[in-house]
Amino acid sequence: MSDAANSRPTLAGVAARAGVSASTASLVFSGAGPVADATRARVLEAAAALGYAGPDPTARSLRRGRTGVVGVVTEDRLGDAFRDPINLALLDGLGEELADEGFGLLVLPWAPDSAVELAAVPMDAAILLGCSADLASSVERLRRRRIPLVAIEAPPLGDVVPIELDNADATRRGAELLRALGHEQIALVTLPLDVARTRAPLTPQREAASTAFTASERIRGARAVFPDAGGVSAGGSTVSEGYAAGRALLDVPATERPTAVIAQSDLLAIGVIRAAEELGIDVPEELSVLGFDGIRLQGLTAHDLTTLVQPAVEKGRAAGRAVREALAGDLPAPVALTSELRRGATVARSPIE
Amino acid sequence: MSDAANSRPTLAGVAARAGVSASTASLVFSGAGPVADATRARVLEAAAALGYAGPDPTARSLRRGRTGVVGVVTEDRLGDAFRDPINLALLDGLGEELADEGFGLLVLPWAPDSAVELAAVPMDAAILLGCSADLASSVERLRRRRIPLVAIEAPPLGDVVPIELDNADATRRGAELLRALGHEQIALVTLPLDVARTRAPLTPQREAASTAFTASERIRGARAVFPDAGGVSAGGSTVSEGYAAGRALLDVPATERPTAVIAQSDLLAIGVIRAAEELGIDVPEELSVLGFDGIRLQGLTAHDLTTLVQPAVEKGRAAGRAVREALAGDLPAPVALTSELRRGATVARSPIE
DNA sequence: CGATTCGATCGAATCGATTCGATCCGGCCG
DNA sequence: CGGCCGGATCGAATCGATTCGATCGAATCG
């Protein structure tokens, strides 16, 4: 019949049918401003009759200047970003502070050649999750758009609120424990050094070229104690990568073998331990293994890992709070979180004396 | 100086500075329509001078009627949704079909009392992930907004494109294997039956009241073979919930013990096996355990589980494709996926003969 | 009883772009 | 040389709401 029937109903249509102005109808839905009960009823009735589902979010966003969406930018592939339990914990924290407050989280996997142009995504703020400097130009455009940015464990970026972790210092403390136990032959198993995620021995060149902030910081902390430690970079924070790295490092003559491994994540550490077990190397008697994160893994027997426990949920909460503060017009203070060394059962005195 | 300096620059401002109309400037950024090279250069120059970051996504969304965002609705808490490896695989599939095509994925944890009103979220389409009928009213509003909806493993909902899995039939096939092996005493360990996620023995009442589609379907499949099987519902698809369920079912006199457990997920199955190990019950000699999903778990020793392998990544791909088809104006065909029984090492003949 | 106030409602401007049809102009064809 | 064509550009309408200031009665107050 009327062509109002087949095109999506609008606020204007509802207002017309209710015999009020669009402004009044808007008041009914937004709840702001006083509306007589009778009027409200008439508007709602008209809305129901027309099948109006409420104000169009897009139009509302334009007018209000708010979308209710917060972007979470990661350089991982979609699924991989959440395969790391540390990110799940972080997500729990973000959920508390943002999702529970009505924000939607827009997950944006970013790659240099990605199809998503970050600056073209409708969002109120963005959280950069372990992002490298490769993002700089995208970040620049987001800043131009006056979008508040919060970066978790990222190199200092002007105007971006940092949520920092004591990666270097914590690793240093772990390394000092190993030194105190007499270890001198140390090998590092690091997180990926760049987006290419090449699994390969560490070299000064590769380290210098690293774009991965967290990995570099943790290397730095280890080097503060063991300046000459070698090692390998893994292709990801997974048990199997840790295992592969472990094989590479440990499947050598006993004299060339490290007496301790500093792994940059618990998953990597577990992989290394598995490799050691397979090679008949006893942990911790013949090999000490240090992890990082302090995760509890779905269904994994407690390894009682010696590790640096980071406040992952709090990291997410802090980021979420920072976003909310920024959106409220305040300037969020930078946050620096600290990790704690948990002495488990995977380190012991060096077998070499 | 000029107040154009402190307020965010707009396309109109850029156009004015470049001495062209807004329409032409728009053409430059959108790439549609012919623009003389000299003009383009002038516009880009003006944009750079003003610090214009490109068209405002919100305004563009309103005009174009597209946001580039696809919602993913889950009834889990944010982090929990991705703690289940099956959802990670699904996310991989979604990533391939959507994220890689430039769509952003907006994760929307939904709860009956949630702060997010789904119909008020700016998005082009939504994917319902294992959602119960509680969502019905929200879904209804989304439909009014003419938003294409795709539901993964959900009860048939008018006008929603279903991506189905043969939950009942696959479970039935698994159950038949157990029967063929002589099992008669069967216990089920089910996924949560409702949003409350109560861990409790199955009763006809609780089963009837279940709002969890997948759980109900799998129960139905099992009951097709073992009409009287009892069991417990778990509080989540986790190893520890499986363990708890396992203790509850197995820590009884041997004569009352089931000879086989049908777990509704691999994580639950692993938990049950762990409970059995702890109680000194041999799997599979004294207890057969059947899983569902066919996942490979980070760092978990291969249990060589007998399980129903579901095409999880394909589920995500199918959903992503359906969304894209719907947005292209086509009517996506329903998809029905099938699972495959993988005979591992956790089932054997019934010890009772 | 007149002035003031308050609640309800309305008009019009605005958010920032996109897009369609019209216009302008230089070059080409007959 | 006139008419035509097509590329480049422009104007104006539009997307669908929100919001500010104005208006209009009715109730309150002195």
PDB file of N, CA and C (backbone and C1' of nucleotides) in Angstrom, chain A residues 20-21 23-24 34-36 39 62-63, chain C residues 7-16:
ATOM      1  N   VAL A  20       3.244  13.833  16.231  1.00  0.00           N
ATOM      2  CA  VAL A  20       4.145  14.720  16.977  1.00  0.00           C
ATOM      3  C   VAL A  20       5.330  15.071  16.082  1.00  0.00           C
ATOM      4  N   SER A  21       6.167  15.942  16.563  1.00  0.00           N
ATOM      5  CA  SER A  21       7.342  16.294  15.769  1.00  0.00           C
ATOM      6  C   SER A  21       8.439  15.261  15.976  1.00  0.00           C
ATOM      7  N   SER A  23      11.370  15.778  16.837  1.00  0.00           N
ATOM      8  CA  SER A  23      12.153  16.037  18.051  1.00  0.00           C
ATOM      9  C   SER A  23      11.516  15.353  19.254  1.00  0.00           C
ATOM     10  N   THR A  24      10.221  15.445  19.344  1.00  0.00           N
ATOM     11  CA  THR A  24       9.542  14.804  20.468  1.00  0.00           C
ATOM     12  C   THR A  24       9.716  13.294  20.412  1.00  0.00           C
ATOM     13  N   PRO A  34      11.720  15.804  29.038  1.00  0.00           N
ATOM     14  CA  PRO A  34      10.423  15.399  29.556  1.00  0.00           C
ATOM     15  C   PRO A  34       9.420  15.174  28.421  1.00  0.00           C
ATOM     16  N   VAL A  35       8.670  14.115  28.529  1.00  0.00           N
ATOM     17  CA  VAL A  35       7.631  13.808  27.536  1.00  0.00           C
ATOM     18  C   VAL A  35       6.379  13.383  28.311  1.00  0.00           C
ATOM     19  N   ALA A  36       5.265  13.905  27.933  1.00  0.00           N
ATOM     20  CA  ALA A  36       4.022  13.524  28.603  1.00  0.00           C
ATOM     21  C   ALA A  36       3.752  12.045  28.369  1.00  0.00           C
ATOM     22  N   THR A  39       1.763  11.174  25.309  1.00  0.00           N
ATOM     23  CA  THR A  39       2.535  11.331  24.078  1.00  0.00           C
ATOM     24  C   THR A  39       3.463  10.148  23.878  1.00  0.00           C
ATOM     25  N   LEU A  62      26.553   9.462  14.065  1.00  0.00           N
ATOM     26  CA  LEU A  62      27.000  10.678  13.377  1.00  0.00           C
ATOM     27  C   LEU A  62      26.654  11.902  14.211  1.00  0.00           C
ATOM     28  N   ARG A  63      25.415  11.961  14.614  1.00  0.00           N
ATOM     29  CA  ARG A  63      24.967  13.138  15.335  1.00  0.00           C
ATOM     30  C   ARG A  63      25.665  13.258  16.697  1.00  0.00           C
TER      31      ARG A  63
ATOM     32  P    DG C   7       9.646  21.472  35.453  1.00  0.00           P
ATOM     33  O5'  DG C   7       8.589  20.647  34.604  1.00  0.00           O
ATOM     34  C5'  DG C   7       7.206  20.737  34.937  1.00  0.00           C
ATOM     35  C4'  DG C   7       6.394  20.430  33.688  1.00  0.00           C
ATOM     36  C3'  DG C   7       7.019  19.345  32.820  1.00  0.00           C
ATOM     37  O3'  DG C   7       5.967  18.498  32.363  1.00  0.00           O
ATOM     38  C1'  DG C   7       6.747  21.328  31.544  1.00  0.00           C
ATOM     39  P    DA C   8       6.291  17.206  31.475  1.00  0.00           P
ATOM     40  O5'  DA C   8       5.884  17.709  30.020  1.00  0.00           O
ATOM     41  C5'  DA C   8       4.523  18.047  29.790  1.00  0.00           C
ATOM     42  C4'  DA C   8       4.378  18.554  28.367  1.00  0.00           C
ATOM     43  C3'  DA C   8       4.925  17.615  27.295  1.00  0.00           C
ATOM     44  O3'  DA C   8       3.875  17.376  26.368  1.00  0.00           O
ATOM     45  C1'  DA C   8       5.751  19.814  26.986  1.00  0.00           C
ATOM     46  P    DT C   9       4.121  16.323  25.170  1.00  0.00           P
ATOM     47  O5'  DT C   9       4.606  17.314  24.031  1.00  0.00           O
ATOM     48  C5'  DT C   9       3.710  18.300  23.534  1.00  0.00           C
ATOM     49  C4'  DT C   9       4.439  19.232  22.595  1.00  0.00           C
ATOM     50  C3'  DT C   9       5.107  18.554  21.404  1.00  0.00           C
ATOM     51  O3'  DT C   9       4.292  18.791  20.258  1.00  0.00           O
ATOM     52  C1'  DT C   9       6.401  20.357  22.305  1.00  0.00           C
ATOM     53  P    DC C  10       4.725  18.187  18.862  1.00  0.00           P
ATOM     54  O5'  DC C  10       5.456  19.445  18.213  1.00  0.00           O
ATOM     55  C5'  DC C  10       4.844  20.726  18.320  1.00  0.00           C
ATOM     56  C4'  DC C  10       5.790  21.774  17.789  1.00  0.00           C
ATOM     57  C3'  DC C  10       6.439  21.422  16.454  1.00  0.00           C
ATOM     58  O3'  DC C  10       6.293  22.514  15.584  1.00  0.00           O
ATOM     59  C1'  DC C  10       8.078  22.077  18.031  1.00  0.00           C
ATOM     60  P    DG C  11       6.300  22.272  14.005  1.00  0.00           P
ATOM     61  O5'  DG C  11       7.399  23.322  13.548  1.00  0.00           O
ATOM     62  C5'  DG C  11       8.214  23.897  14.556  1.00  0.00           C
ATOM     63  C4'  DG C  11       9.136  24.932  13.960  1.00  0.00           C
ATOM     64  C3'  DG C  11       9.614  24.651  12.534  1.00  0.00           C
ATOM     65  O3'  DG C  11      10.037  25.884  11.976  1.00  0.00           O
ATOM     66  C1'  DG C  11      11.321  24.125  14.125  1.00  0.00           C
ATOM     67  P    DA C  12      10.746  25.934  10.538  1.00  0.00           P
ATOM     68  O5'  DA C  12      12.289  25.889  10.956  1.00  0.00           O
ATOM     69  C5'  DA C  12      12.737  26.599  12.107  1.00  0.00           C
ATOM     70  C4'  DA C  12      14.253  26.467  12.211  1.00  0.00           C
ATOM     71  C3'  DA C  12      14.947  26.220  10.870  1.00  0.00           C
ATOM     72  O3'  DA C  12      16.207  26.835  10.928  1.00  0.00           O
ATOM     73  C1'  DA C  12      15.344  24.394  12.277  1.00  0.00           C
ATOM     74  P    DA C  13      17.196  26.823   9.660  1.00  0.00           P
ATOM     75  O5'  DA C  13      18.584  26.445  10.360  1.00  0.00           O
ATOM     76  C5'  DA C  13      18.827  26.902  11.685  1.00  0.00           C
ATOM     77  C4'  DA C  13      19.902  26.048  12.332  1.00  0.00           C
ATOM     78  C3'  DA C  13      21.065  25.706  11.393  1.00  0.00           C
ATOM     79  O3'  DA C  13      22.276  25.798  12.137  1.00  0.00           O
ATOM     80  C1'  DA C  13      20.098  23.718  12.208  1.00  0.00           C
ATOM     81  P    DT C  14      23.647  25.546  11.404  1.00  0.00           P
ATOM     82  O5'  DT C  14      23.922  24.028  11.797  1.00  0.00           O
ATOM     83  C5'  DT C  14      23.898  23.647  13.163  1.00  0.00           C
ATOM     84  C4'  DT C  14      24.288  22.187  13.282  1.00  0.00           C
ATOM     85  C3'  DT C  14      25.360  21.739  12.278  1.00  0.00           C
ATOM     86  O3'  DT C  14      26.426  21.172  13.000  1.00  0.00           O
ATOM     87  C1'  DT C  14      23.531  20.235  12.303  1.00  0.00           C
ATOM     88  P    DC C  15      27.871  21.049  12.294  1.00  0.00           P
ATOM     89  O5'  DC C  15      28.341  19.582  12.715  1.00  0.00           O
ATOM     90  C5'  DC C  15      27.806  18.864  13.812  1.00  0.00           C
ATOM     91  C4'  DC C  15      27.808  17.394  13.484  1.00  0.00           C
ATOM     92  C3'  DC C  15      28.683  17.053  12.291  1.00  0.00           C
ATOM     93  O3'  DC C  15      29.930  16.576  12.753  1.00  0.00           O
ATOM     94  C1'  DC C  15      26.532  15.962  12.177  1.00  0.00           C
ATOM     95  P    DG C  16      31.222  17.193  12.021  1.00  0.00           P
ATOM     96  O5'  DG C  16      31.332  16.410  10.636  1.00  0.00           O
ATOM     97  C5'  DG C  16      31.591  15.028  10.645  1.00  0.00           C
ATOM     98  C4'  DG C  16      31.370  14.496   9.256  1.00  0.00           C
ATOM     99  C3'  DG C  16      32.151  15.219   8.164  1.00  0.00           C
ATOM    100  O3'  DG C  16      32.930  14.266   7.492  1.00  0.00           O
ATOM    101  C1'  DG C  16      29.917  14.900   7.531  1.00  0.00           C
TER     102       DG C  16
END
